[in-house]
Short mmCIF file of C-alpha atoms in Angstrom, two decimals:
data_model
loop_
_atom_site.label_atom_id
_atom_site.label_comp_id
_atom_site.label_asym_id
_atom_site.label_seq_id
_atom_site.Cartn_x
_atom_site.Cartn_y
_atom_site.Cartn_z
CA MET A 1 0.00 0.00 0.00
CA ASN A 2 1.16 3.53 -0.85
CA ILE A 3 -0.04 6.79 0.67
CA ILE A 4 0.03 10.19 -1.02
CA LEU A 5 -0.14 12.80 1.74
CA THR A 6 -0.55 16.57 1.51
CA GLY A 7 -0.20 19.03 4.38
CA VAL A 8 2.54 16.99 6.02
CA THR A 9 4.33 20.08 7.36
CA GLY A 10 1.08 21.34 8.88
CA THR A 11 -0.45 20.83 12.30
CA LEU A 12 -2.54 17.78 11.49
CA GLY A 13 -0.60 16.37 8.54
CA SER A 14 2.60 16.00 10.54
CA LYS A 15 0.76 13.97 13.17
CA VAL A 16 -0.91 11.86 10.49
CA LEU A 17 2.58 11.00 9.19
CA HIS A 18 3.64 9.98 12.70
CA GLU A 19 0.58 7.78 13.11
CA LEU A 20 1.00 6.17 9.70
CA LEU A 21 4.53 5.14 10.69
CA GLU A 22 3.36 3.85 14.05
CA GLN A 23 0.16 2.06 13.02
CA LYS A 24 0.77 1.06 9.42
CA ALA A 25 4.53 0.75 8.90
CA ASP A 26 4.35 -3.00 8.21
CA SER A 27 1.75 -2.65 5.46
CA LEU A 28 3.09 0.58 3.93
CA GLU A 29 5.45 0.48 1.00
CA THR A 30 5.86 4.23 0.40
CA ILE A 31 4.46 7.45 1.80
CA TYR A 32 4.71 10.14 -0.85
CA VAL A 33 4.67 13.54 0.86
CA LEU A 34 3.94 16.54 -1.35
CA VAL A 35 5.87 19.49 0.05
CA ARG A 36 6.44 23.07 -1.09
CA LYS A 37 9.81 24.76 -1.02
CA LYS A 38 9.87 27.41 1.71
CA GLN A 39 12.26 30.31 1.34
CA ARG A 40 15.71 28.67 1.21
CA LEU A 41 14.53 25.32 2.52
CA THR A 42 14.08 22.55 -0.02
CA PRO A 43 11.12 20.18 0.43
CA GLN A 44 13.52 17.43 1.55
CA LYS A 45 15.18 19.71 4.10
CA ARG A 46 11.79 20.70 5.53
CA ILE A 47 10.92 17.06 6.12
CA ASP A 48 14.36 16.35 7.57
CA ASN A 49 13.93 19.26 9.99
CA MET A 50 10.47 18.07 10.97
CA LEU A 51 11.61 14.51 11.67
CA ALA A 52 14.54 15.80 13.73
CA SER A 53 12.39 18.12 15.84
CA ASP A 54 11.39 17.61 19.47
CA ALA A 55 7.84 17.01 18.28
CA THR A 56 8.75 13.74 16.57
CA PRO A 57 7.97 10.69 18.75
CA ASP A 58 10.94 8.74 20.06
CA PHE A 59 9.91 5.53 18.29
CA ILE A 60 10.45 7.34 14.96
CA LYS A 61 13.70 8.99 15.99
CA ASN A 62 15.05 5.70 17.26
CA ASN A 63 14.28 4.00 13.93
CA LEU A 64 14.70 7.00 11.67
CA SER A 65 16.80 5.34 8.98
CA ALA A 66 14.24 2.56 8.55
CA PHE A 67 11.35 5.00 8.37
CA GLN A 68 13.13 7.37 6.00
CA HIS A 69 13.20 4.61 3.40
CA LYS A 70 9.40 4.63 3.46
CA ILE A 71 9.08 8.41 3.00
CA GLN A 72 9.56 9.85 -0.46
CA VAL A 73 9.51 13.64 -0.64
CA ILE A 74 7.93 15.05 -3.80
CA ASP A 75 8.41 18.73 -4.62
CA ALA A 76 4.97 20.35 -4.80
CA ILE A 77 5.77 21.66 -8.28
CA TYR A 78 4.87 18.10 -9.34
CA MET A 79 1.69 18.04 -7.25
CA LEU A 80 -0.51 17.95 -10.35
CA ASP A 81 1.73 15.54 -12.23
CA PRO A 82 1.15 12.12 -10.63
CA ALA A 83 2.82 10.35 -13.54
CA PHE A 84 6.09 11.85 -12.30
CA PHE A 85 6.16 9.46 -9.34
CA LEU A 86 3.19 7.06 -9.52
CA LYS A 87 2.11 4.17 -11.68
CA LYS A 88 -1.43 3.18 -12.45
CA ASN A 89 -2.96 0.05 -10.94
CA GLN A 90 -1.02 0.45 -7.69
CA ASP A 91 -2.60 0.22 -4.25
CA ASN A 92 -2.62 4.00 -3.73
CA TYR A 93 -4.55 6.00 -1.15
CA PHE A 94 -4.61 9.79 -1.26
CA ILE A 95 -4.97 11.64 2.08
CA HIS A 96 -5.59 15.31 1.34
CA SER A 97 -4.80 17.02 4.64
CA ALA A 98 -3.61 20.35 3.25
CA GLY A 99 -5.97 23.28 3.63
CA TYR A 100 -5.99 27.05 3.79
CA VAL A 101 -7.50 28.13 7.10
CA ASN A 102 -8.66 31.71 6.66
CA LEU A 103 -11.75 32.79 8.60
CA SER A 104 -11.96 36.17 6.90
CA LEU A 105 -15.39 37.57 6.07
CA ASP A 106 -13.91 39.99 3.55
CA PRO A 107 -15.44 39.36 0.09
CA ASN A 108 -12.08 40.30 -1.43
CA HIS A 109 -10.55 37.19 0.16
CA LYS A 110 -13.20 34.80 -1.17
CA LYS A 111 -11.40 34.07 -4.46
CA GLU A 112 -8.12 33.20 -2.73
CA ILE A 113 -9.83 30.97 -0.15
CA PHE A 114 -11.79 29.08 -2.81
CA GLU A 115 -8.73 28.71 -5.04
CA GLU A 116 -6.68 27.18 -2.21
CA ASN A 117 -9.40 24.90 -0.82
CA PHE A 118 -11.93 24.20 -3.57
CA GLU A 119 -10.18 24.67 -6.92
CA LEU A 120 -6.97 22.95 -5.80
CA THR A 121 -8.95 20.00 -4.41
CA LYS A 122 -10.80 19.71 -7.72
CA SER A 123 -7.55 19.74 -9.68
CA ILE A 124 -5.89 17.18 -7.42
CA PHE A 125 -8.81 14.77 -7.62
CA LYS A 126 -9.09 15.04 -11.39
CA LYS A 127 -5.35 14.46 -11.89
CA TYR A 128 -5.10 11.49 -9.50
CA SER A 129 -8.39 9.76 -10.25
CA GLU A 130 -6.69 7.19 -12.50
CA TYR A 131 -3.96 6.46 -9.97
CA ILE A 132 -5.79 5.95 -6.67
CA ARG A 133 -8.05 3.43 -5.02
CA LYS A 134 -9.43 5.87 -2.47
CA PHE A 135 -9.46 9.60 -1.75
CA ILE A 136 -9.57 10.72 1.90
CA TYR A 137 -10.49 14.37 2.31
CA ILE A 138 -9.77 16.17 5.58
CA SER A 139 -12.48 18.78 5.88
CA THR A 140 -13.75 20.60 8.97
CA ALA A 141 -16.57 19.89 11.38
CA PHE A 142 -17.74 23.45 10.73
CA SER A 143 -18.28 22.99 6.98
CA ILE A 144 -21.99 22.45 7.62
CA GLY A 145 -22.27 26.11 8.63
CA GLU A 146 -24.25 27.35 11.59
CA VAL A 147 -26.95 24.89 12.58
CA THR A 148 -28.74 24.16 15.83
CA GLY A 149 -29.40 20.98 17.77
CA GLN A 150 -27.53 17.71 17.27
CA ILE A 151 -25.26 17.36 14.25
CA ASP A 152 -24.71 13.93 12.72
CA ASN A 153 -21.95 12.74 10.37
CA ASP A 154 -23.88 13.16 7.13
CA TYR A 155 -23.35 16.68 5.80
CA LEU A 156 -24.10 15.77 2.19
CA SER A 157 -27.69 14.57 2.36
CA SER A 158 -29.10 17.49 4.33
CA GLY A 159 -29.03 21.20 3.70
CA SER A 160 -26.35 23.35 5.23
CA GLY A 161 -26.75 26.20 7.64
CA LYS A 162 -25.57 29.72 7.06
CA TYR A 163 -21.83 29.69 6.45
CA ARG A 164 -19.97 31.90 8.90
CA ASN A 165 -17.16 32.53 6.44
CA ASN A 166 -15.75 31.55 3.06
CA TYR A 167 -13.53 28.89 4.62
CA GLU A 168 -16.57 26.87 5.71
CA ALA A 169 -18.23 27.37 2.34
CA SER A 170 -15.13 26.33 0.39
CA LYS A 171 -14.71 23.12 2.39
CA HIS A 172 -18.37 22.15 2.02
CA ALA A 173 -18.26 22.88 -1.72
CA SER A 174 -15.23 20.59 -1.95
CA GLU A 175 -17.13 17.82 -0.17
CA HIS A 176 -20.04 18.02 -2.61
CA PHE A 177 -17.73 18.08 -5.63
CA LEU A 178 -15.80 15.04 -4.39
CA ARG A 179 -18.97 13.06 -3.71
CA GLU A 180 -20.28 13.69 -7.23
CA GLU A 181 -16.99 13.02 -9.01
CA ALA A 182 -16.07 9.98 -6.93
CA ASN A 183 -19.41 8.40 -7.76
CA LYS A 184 -18.88 9.09 -11.47
CA LYS A 185 -15.41 7.55 -11.49
CA GLY A 186 -16.10 4.69 -9.10
CA ILE A 187 -13.45 5.80 -6.59
CA ALA A 188 -13.97 5.28 -2.88
CA LEU A 189 -14.31 8.54 -0.97
CA GLN A 190 -14.02 9.30 2.72
CA ILE A 191 -14.61 12.70 4.32
CA LEU A 192 -13.19 13.24 7.81
CA ARG A 193 -13.96 16.43 9.71
CA PRO A 194 -11.96 17.45 12.80
CA SER A 195 -13.22 20.34 14.91
CA VAL A 196 -10.87 22.98 16.36
CA LEU A 197 -7.44 21.42 16.81
CA GLY A 198 -5.72 21.73 20.17
CA GLY A 199 -2.40 20.47 21.47
CA ASN A 200 -1.51 16.83 22.02
CA ILE A 201 -3.22 14.91 24.79
CA PHE A 202 -1.00 11.82 24.67
CA ASP A 203 2.78 12.12 24.13
CA THR A 204 4.49 15.56 24.25
CA LYS A 205 1.38 16.86 25.97
CA PHE A 206 -0.05 20.18 24.72
CA PHE A 207 2.42 20.43 21.83
CA ILE A 208 1.01 21.84 18.59
CA SER A 209 3.07 23.02 15.63
CA LYS A 210 0.95 26.02 14.67
CA TYR A 211 -1.17 28.27 16.86
CA MET A 212 -4.59 28.95 15.34
CA VAL A 213 -8.16 29.88 16.34
CA PHE A 214 -8.43 30.00 20.15
CA TYR A 215 -4.66 30.27 20.38
CA LEU A 216 -4.79 33.45 18.27
CA PHE A 217 -7.33 34.89 20.69
CA ALA A 218 -4.96 34.12 23.57
CA LYS A 219 -1.95 35.48 21.68
CA PHE A 220 -3.73 38.76 20.98
CA PHE A 221 -4.14 39.49 24.68
CA TYR A 222 -0.83 37.92 25.66
CA ALA A 223 1.00 40.30 23.34
CA THR A 224 -0.95 43.48 24.03
CA LYS A 225 0.74 46.22 26.00
CA SER A 226 -2.48 48.16 26.35
CA ASN A 227 -4.24 48.78 29.65
CA ASP A 228 -7.48 49.64 27.86
CA THR A 229 -10.66 47.87 28.80
CA ILE A 230 -12.51 45.76 26.29
CA ARG A 231 -15.94 44.18 25.96
CA ILE A 232 -15.87 40.70 24.41
CA GLN A 233 -19.05 39.60 22.73
CA ALA A 234 -19.90 35.95 23.48
CA GLY A 235 -23.06 33.94 24.00
CA GLU A 236 -23.82 32.27 27.32
CA LYS A 237 -25.09 29.09 25.64
CA VAL A 238 -22.25 28.72 23.15
CA GLY A 239 -19.58 26.04 23.47
CA LEU A 240 -16.10 25.63 22.00
CA ASN A 241 -15.38 22.19 20.57
CA ILE A 242 -11.67 21.38 20.73
CA ILE A 243 -10.13 18.04 19.77
CA PRO A 244 -6.48 17.20 20.51
CA VAL A 245 -4.52 16.99 17.27
CA ASP A 246 -2.86 13.67 18.11
CA TYR A 247 -6.25 12.07 18.84
CA ALA A 248 -7.58 13.35 15.50
CA ALA A 249 -4.56 11.89 13.69
CA LYS A 250 -4.99 8.51 15.39
CA VAL A 251 -8.61 8.38 14.25
CA ILE A 252 -7.72 9.31 10.66
CA VAL A 253 -5.14 6.55 10.37
CA LYS A 254 -7.40 4.07 12.11
CA VAL A 255 -10.33 4.60 9.71
CA PHE A 256 -8.91 5.55 6.30
CA GLU A 257 -9.09 1.97 5.03
CA SER A 258 -12.59 1.42 6.43
CA ASP A 259 -15.87 1.79 4.55
CA ILE A 260 -16.91 4.80 6.65
CA GLU A 261 -17.84 7.58 4.22
CA GLN A 262 -18.24 10.55 6.56
CA LEU A 263 -17.02 11.06 10.12
CA ASN A 264 -16.84 14.08 12.37
CA ILE A 265 -13.80 13.96 14.64
CA VAL A 266 -15.09 16.09 17.47
CA HIS A 267 -15.29 16.07 21.24
CA SER A 268 -18.49 14.78 22.78
CA LYS A 269 -18.58 17.85 25.01
CA THR A 270 -17.82 21.51 24.48
CA THR A 271 -16.03 23.97 26.71
CA PRO A 272 -18.53 26.71 27.67
CA MET A 273 -17.47 29.76 25.67
CA VAL A 274 -17.81 32.34 28.44
CA SER A 275 -15.89 30.36 31.06
CA GLY A 276 -13.36 29.33 28.40
CA ILE A 277 -12.68 32.96 27.50
CA LYS A 278 -12.22 33.80 31.16
CA LYS A 279 -9.79 30.90 31.61
CA ILE A 280 -7.77 31.93 28.57
CA LEU A 281 -7.50 35.57 29.60
CA ASP A 282 -6.64 34.65 33.17
CA THR A 283 -3.89 32.34 31.91
CA VAL A 284 -2.27 35.08 29.78
CA GLY A 285 -2.70 37.66 32.58
CA PHE A 286 -5.20 40.01 30.95
CA THR A 287 -7.86 41.31 33.33
CA ASN A 288 -9.38 44.48 31.82
CA PHE A 289 -12.32 42.82 30.12
CA SER A 290 -16.01 42.17 30.44
CA ILE A 291 -18.16 39.71 28.51
CA THR A 292 -21.44 40.72 26.94
CA GLU A 293 -24.03 39.23 24.63
CA ASP A 294 -24.73 42.67 23.16
CA MET A 295 -23.54 43.38 19.64
CA ILE A 296 -20.24 45.27 19.53
CA SER A 297 -19.52 47.28 16.38
CA GLU A 298 -18.61 50.73 15.17
CA ALA A 299 -22.31 51.50 15.05
CA VAL A 300 -22.41 51.04 18.84
CA THR A 301 -19.15 52.99 19.30
CA PHE A 302 -16.02 51.32 20.55
CA GLU A 303 -15.09 52.17 24.13
CA SER A 304 -11.31 51.99 23.69
CA LYS A 305 -8.55 51.76 21.09
CA LEU A 306 -7.92 48.16 22.11
CA GLU A 307 -11.58 47.27 21.64
CA LYS A 308 -11.60 48.88 18.18
CA PHE A 309 -8.40 47.08 17.18
CA TYR A 310 -9.74 43.73 18.39
CA TYR A 311 -13.01 44.00 16.44
CA GLN A 312 -11.24 45.19 13.31
CA THR A 313 -8.79 42.27 13.37
CA ILE A 314 -9.30 38.84 14.97
CA GLY A 315 -12.59 39.76 16.59
CA ILE A 316 -14.37 40.02 13.27
CA HIS A 317 -13.30 36.45 12.45
CA LEU A 318 -13.93 34.87 15.85
CA SER A 319 -17.16 36.61 16.87
CA PRO A 320 -19.37 34.45 14.61
CA TYR A 321 -18.14 31.40 16.56
CA PHE A 322 -18.33 33.10 19.94
CA ASN A 323 -21.99 33.83 19.22
CA SER A 324 -23.18 30.71 17.38
CA GLN A 325 -26.43 28.94 18.01
CA PRO A 326 -26.21 26.09 20.57
CA HIS A 327 -25.41 22.73 19.00
CA GLU A 328 -23.66 19.44 19.70
CA TRP A 329 -22.27 16.58 17.63
CA ASP A 330 -23.33 12.95 17.69
CA THR A 331 -20.13 11.08 18.58
CA THR A 332 -21.63 7.58 18.85
CA LEU A 333 -19.71 6.23 15.84
CA LEU A 334 -16.51 8.05 16.76
CA GLU A 335 -16.51 6.62 20.28
CA LYS A 336 -16.80 3.09 18.85
CA ILE A 337 -13.76 3.69 16.66
CA LEU A 338 -11.51 5.24 19.31
CA PRO A 339 -12.88 6.40 22.67
CA ILE A 340 -12.25 10.08 23.31
CA PRO A 341 -9.68 10.32 26.12
CA ALA A 342 -11.07 11.43 29.47
CA TYR A 343 -9.77 14.74 30.76
CA ASP A 344 -11.10 17.97 32.26
CA LEU A 345 -11.89 20.32 29.37
CA GLU A 346 -11.03 23.54 31.17
CA ASP A 347 -7.81 22.11 32.63
CA TYR A 348 -6.84 21.05 29.11
CA LEU A 349 -7.58 24.54 27.78
CA VAL A 350 -5.46 26.15 30.48
CA GLY A 351 -2.64 23.66 29.89
CA ALA A 352 -2.71 24.33 26.15
CA ILE A 353 -2.44 28.09 26.64
CA GLU A 354 0.24 27.76 29.32
CA TYR A 355 2.28 25.64 26.91
CA ALA A 356 1.83 28.24 24.17
CA THR A 357 3.02 31.05 26.44
CA THR A 358 6.23 29.18 27.25
CA ASN A 359 6.92 29.25 23.49
CA ASP A 360 5.67 32.83 23.01
CA PHE A 361 3.11 31.39 20.57
CA LYS A 362 5.84 30.81 17.97
CA ASN A 363 4.95 28.33 15.24
CA GLN A 364 7.36 25.60 14.26
CA ARG A 365 9.52 26.61 11.29
CA TRP A 366 9.76 23.48 9.18
#
């Protein structure tokens, strides 16, 4: 069996690589990792740096030479040229983990977001359709948009809610395209949807390679030098669903060969948004805030420079999630596959932010 993997230098993709080597090494012939050159770093050097980092599990480091023979780095300039490194009629699985996470509501950003998430996914699938047995698409649990009540795993048979941003819309559009095209070509398709990714819960606890979403909220207040007060708009009934990245990766590798077509990789419980915000701000040492359910915008008049800056930057992206309608996910199937580890949600949130502060919220440079 061969795996073609995108997004391997990203938060989730790197952990998927680790799990493939741990769970599937005996049955894997080659893992083809599609990697872009970054500044002066070649694709091969980026992977070498990643495998040599503190984030790499000891079982890989201790057997690195053996595992390196299974990893073939492909420069992303050949991403849409599968004939460069693949042959037809091989036992090939494509795991498309790469994605462009941009929660911007700006209409001017829509084209870029759709090109990176939707158009690229279309091109990849069309180019590889004659080379692969199965296509595994890593989407997002939020691609359904804003809906209320209990959310099941099937996002393709029911209507979507109102998309909170172009990122959600682009991922859901990709899902629908893949379903239609996979059916036409007789290729197996699997859509896996993690929720917000948090740091590891198993080994190297709390580690995460890139700080996004709730981490960006924490970083904003961790870095501010302002003593201004700020009102943070958040709903009392809203919850934040965070899933540890290493758990999500374990699930992906455990199910990609199964006949499961759609699966949300989410926590069975959510961290209450209001108490979660308070925990985050307490952890980074910011105290000049209040939380309100009232709409905050220029029409209401900002009460400080900090408040204005927040709502003109990350606040405009995060507020739709801080004020969503109450909902929960059905995790019955997920729990049968791999039980969600038991831990206190707020303690985990605090631990994740404390870990980030010790690294000054600096992303890994692979």
